[in-house]
């Protein structure tokens, strides 16, 4: 709804500039005055919308901080949309999710690439994760799968699943990766 309103305002502004350009070519002062008035009205409206969006985003962040997510995918989608909104408003240059750092015993799966199946966990080189390490993927006290570290960066790593305990039970965002201390 807000996107439609903003799109409409951009179109109106473009039309105002076209009218301004045509008026200048014909020497019309009235076109200049009308365009300035329109631009001022649109600027005030955009500022009110921006203020309302900031307020709504702050309320959503506060709600997400305290809410228990029944659907983790919906939560991730909402957080991604909010980062995109922040970028569109100029609050962020490059959207990047804030994530808590995991460790070798408790690294959360924060993303799953649908094409490659790579599991991204919130532990990396800083937390002593190295290529080739194997992790058990746990959901509560149950082992869901086993994965091997394919790549590691400073604060996150990419794991590839190598076996699943139950092929019908898929690995999900929020599952926990725990380093295997002994190879069986």
Tab-separated table of C-alpha atoms in Angstrom:
chain	number	residue	atom	x	y	z
A	1	UNK	CA	0.000	0.000	0.000
A	2	UNK	CA	2.797	2.415	0.915
A	3	UNK	CA	4.718	1.355	-2.190
A	4	UNK	CA	1.724	2.251	-4.384
A	5	UNK	CA	1.447	5.640	-2.671
A	6	UNK	CA	5.159	6.340	-3.074
A	7	UNK	CA	5.053	5.242	-6.725
A	8	UNK	CA	2.126	7.585	-7.324
A	9	UNK	CA	4.059	10.442	-5.705
A	10	UNK	CA	7.137	9.768	-7.838
A	11	UNK	CA	4.969	9.821	-10.962
A	12	UNK	CA	3.403	13.120	-9.877
A	13	UNK	CA	6.838	14.580	-9.239
A	14	UNK	CA	8.061	13.475	-12.684
A	15	UNK	CA	5.024	15.097	-14.289
A	16	UNK	CA	5.742	18.286	-12.355
A	17	UNK	CA	9.313	18.349	-13.647
A	18	UNK	CA	8.113	17.756	-17.212
A	19	UNK	CA	5.681	20.643	-16.823
A	20	UNK	CA	8.482	22.762	-15.394
A	21	UNK	CA	10.788	21.938	-18.314
A	22	UNK	CA	8.048	22.683	-20.885
A	23	UNK	CA	7.146	25.908	-19.102
A	24	UNK	CA	10.768	27.057	-19.074
A	25	UNK	CA	11.063	26.383	-22.785
A	26	UNK	CA	7.994	28.565	-23.354
A	27	UNK	CA	9.115	31.128	-20.761
A	28	UNK	CA	6.165	30.464	-18.456
A	29	UNK	CA	6.647	31.652	-14.865
A	30	UNK	CA	3.357	30.100	-13.768
A	31	UNK	CA	4.639	26.601	-14.582
A	32	UNK	CA	7.640	27.235	-12.336
A	33	UNK	CA	5.444	28.376	-9.455
A	34	UNK	CA	3.105	25.380	-9.839
A	35	UNK	CA	6.009	22.945	-9.988
A	36	UNK	CA	7.588	24.428	-6.852
A	37	UNK	CA	4.266	24.237	-5.004
A	38	UNK	CA	3.774	20.616	-6.101
A	39	UNK	CA	7.303	19.703	-5.077
A	40	UNK	CA	6.804	21.274	-1.639
A	41	UNK	CA	3.517	19.407	-1.102
A	42	UNK	CA	5.096	16.109	-2.192
A	43	UNK	CA	8.137	16.713	-0.006
A	44	UNK	CA	5.942	17.297	3.067
A	45	UNK	CA	3.906	14.187	2.287
A	46	UNK	CA	7.059	12.090	1.822
A	47	UNK	CA	8.425	13.313	5.157
A	48	UNK	CA	5.175	12.307	6.926
A	49	UNK	CA	5.270	8.873	5.267
A	50	UNK	CA	8.948	8.448	6.174
A	51	UNK	CA	8.213	9.344	9.816
A	52	UNK	CA	5.341	6.843	9.913
A	53	UNK	CA	7.509	4.136	8.352
A	54	UNK	CA	10.280	4.758	10.902
A	55	UNK	CA	7.760	4.463	13.717
A	56	UNK	CA	6.269	1.266	12.288
A	57	UNK	CA	9.729	-0.285	11.774
A	58	UNK	CA	10.712	0.521	15.358
A	59	UNK	CA	7.484	-1.074	16.606
A	60	UNK	CA	8.098	-4.185	14.498
A	61	UNK	CA	11.662	-4.506	15.791
A	62	UNK	CA	10.445	-4.237	19.377
A	63	UNK	CA	7.762	-6.834	18.697
A	64	UNK	CA	10.244	-9.220	17.031
A	65	UNK	CA	12.599	-8.857	19.980
A	66	UNK	CA	9.957	-10.234	22.325
A	67	UNK	CA	7.881	-12.482	20.024
A	68	UNK	CA	8.261	-16.231	19.805
A	69	UNK	CA	8.392	-17.140	16.123
A	70	UNK	CA	6.022	-19.951	15.220
A	71	UNK	CA	7.220	-19.757	11.615
A	72	UNK	CA	10.983	-19.042	11.377
A	73	UNK	CA	10.787	-18.557	7.592
A	74	UNK	CA	8.156	-15.826	7.986
A	75	UNK	CA	10.319	-14.118	10.614
A	76	UNK	CA	13.389	-14.201	8.332
A	77	UNK	CA	11.279	-12.805	5.479
A	78	UNK	CA	10.019	-9.969	7.693
A	79	UNK	CA	13.525	-9.137	8.943
A	80	UNK	CA	14.835	-9.132	5.356
A	81	UNK	CA	12.034	-6.799	4.268
A	82	UNK	CA	12.836	-4.468	7.158
A	83	UNK	CA	16.534	-4.352	6.184
A	84	UNK	CA	15.518	-3.560	2.589
A	85	UNK	CA	13.270	-0.788	3.885
A	86	UNK	CA	16.134	0.628	5.954
A	87	UNK	CA	18.335	0.585	2.849
A	88	UNK	CA	15.622	2.304	0.773
A	89	UNK	CA	15.278	4.994	3.455
A	90	UNK	CA	19.043	5.465	3.473
A	91	UNK	CA	19.522	4.147	7.001
A	92	UNK	CA	21.810	1.357	5.831
A	93	UNK	CA	24.203	1.209	2.957
A	94	UNK	CA	24.387	-2.560	2.739
A	95	UNK	CA	21.776	-4.644	4.542
A	96	UNK	CA	23.398	-7.251	6.750
A	97	UNK	CA	21.636	-9.286	9.354
A	98	UNK	CA	22.775	-8.892	12.915
A	99	UNK	CA	23.410	-12.307	14.331
A	100	UNK	CA	24.757	-13.556	17.604
A	101	UNK	CA	27.941	-15.562	17.347
A	102	UNK	CA	27.780	-19.255	17.983
A	103	UNK	CA	30.589	-21.558	19.077
A	104	UNK	CA	31.798	-25.073	18.362
A	105	UNK	CA	29.214	-26.605	20.693
A	106	UNK	CA	26.274	-24.416	19.719
A	107	UNK	CA	26.257	-22.848	16.245
A	108	UNK	CA	22.816	-22.025	14.844
A	109	UNK	CA	21.841	-22.540	11.243
A	110	UNK	CA	20.947	-19.021	10.091
A	111	UNK	CA	20.424	-19.712	6.389
A	112	UNK	CA	20.044	-22.589	3.949
A	113	UNK	CA	20.836	-22.146	0.263
A	114	UNK	CA	17.964	-23.807	-1.619
A	115	UNK	CA	20.056	-24.607	-4.713
A	116	UNK	CA	23.274	-25.973	-3.223
A	117	UNK	CA	21.950	-27.097	0.155
A	118	UNK	CA	24.764	-25.225	1.953
A	119	UNK	CA	23.955	-24.600	5.617
A	120	UNK	CA	25.226	-21.257	6.928
A	121	UNK	CA	26.016	-21.280	10.646
A	122	UNK	CA	26.838	-18.352	12.947
A	123	UNK	CA	30.325	-19.572	13.866
A	124	UNK	CA	33.485	-19.112	11.832
A	125	UNK	CA	37.246	-18.791	12.039
A	126	UNK	CA	36.999	-16.525	15.100
A	127	UNK	CA	35.226	-19.363	16.898
A	128	UNK	CA	37.855	-21.929	15.696
A	129	UNK	CA	35.726	-23.510	12.974
A	130	UNK	CA	37.961	-25.052	10.277
A	131	UNK	CA	37.387	-26.669	6.899
A	132	UNK	CA	36.797	-30.394	7.109
A	133	UNK	CA	35.346	-30.404	10.644
A	134	UNK	CA	32.197	-32.469	11.028
A	135	UNK	CA	29.146	-31.296	12.921
A	136	UNK	CA	26.026	-33.017	14.185
A	137	UNK	CA	22.894	-31.062	13.281
A	138	UNK	CA	20.561	-31.199	16.269
A	139	UNK	CA	16.937	-30.250	16.857
A	140	UNK	CA	16.423	-30.261	20.582
A	141	UNK	CA	18.040	-33.480	21.817
A	142	UNK	CA	17.615	-35.296	18.479
A	143	UNK	CA	20.279	-35.652	15.814
A	144	UNK	CA	18.795	-34.611	12.472
A	145	UNK	CA	21.874	-34.847	10.247
A	146	UNK	CA	25.626	-34.696	9.976
A	147	UNK	CA	27.476	-32.024	7.981
A	148	UNK	CA	31.039	-31.110	7.044
A	149	UNK	CA	32.537	-27.606	6.928
A	150	UNK	CA	33.086	-26.651	3.286
A	151	UNK	CA	34.134	-23.038	3.821
A	152	UNK	CA	34.754	-20.750	6.762
A	153	UNK	CA	34.844	-16.972	7.112
A	154	UNK	CA	35.498	-14.735	10.083
A	155	UNK	CA	32.129	-15.108	11.832
A	156	UNK	CA	30.213	-17.707	9.806
A	157	UNK	CA	30.758	-20.969	7.954
A	158	UNK	CA	29.185	-23.014	5.188
A	159	UNK	CA	28.445	-26.670	5.913
A	160	UNK	CA	27.405	-29.410	3.499
A	161	UNK	CA	25.100	-32.142	4.805
A	162	UNK	CA	26.681	-35.583	4.416
A	163	UNK	CA	23.983	-37.741	6.014
A	164	UNK	CA	20.496	-37.428	7.454
A	165	UNK	CA	19.097	-39.418	10.376
A	166	UNK	CA	15.623	-39.429	8.840
A	167	UNK	CA	15.375	-38.528	5.111
A	168	UNK	CA	11.825	-37.245	5.620
A	169	UNK	CA	12.944	-34.749	8.280
A	170	UNK	CA	14.524	-31.717	6.638
A	171	UNK	CA	17.212	-29.526	8.194
A	172	UNK	CA	15.703	-26.156	9.184
A	173	UNK	CA	16.875	-22.674	10.064
A	174	UNK	CA	17.312	-22.595	13.833
A	175	UNK	CA	18.677	-26.141	14.098
A	176	UNK	CA	21.927	-26.306	16.065
A	177	UNK	CA	25.286	-27.542	14.769
A	178	UNK	CA	27.567	-29.160	17.361
A	179	UNK	CA	31.126	-30.162	16.493
A	180	UNK	CA	31.794	-33.893	16.582
A	181	UNK	CA	34.605	-34.526	19.043
A	182	UNK	CA	35.227	-38.113	17.939
A	183	UNK	CA	34.940	-39.729	14.534
A	184	UNK	CA	32.885	-42.910	14.632
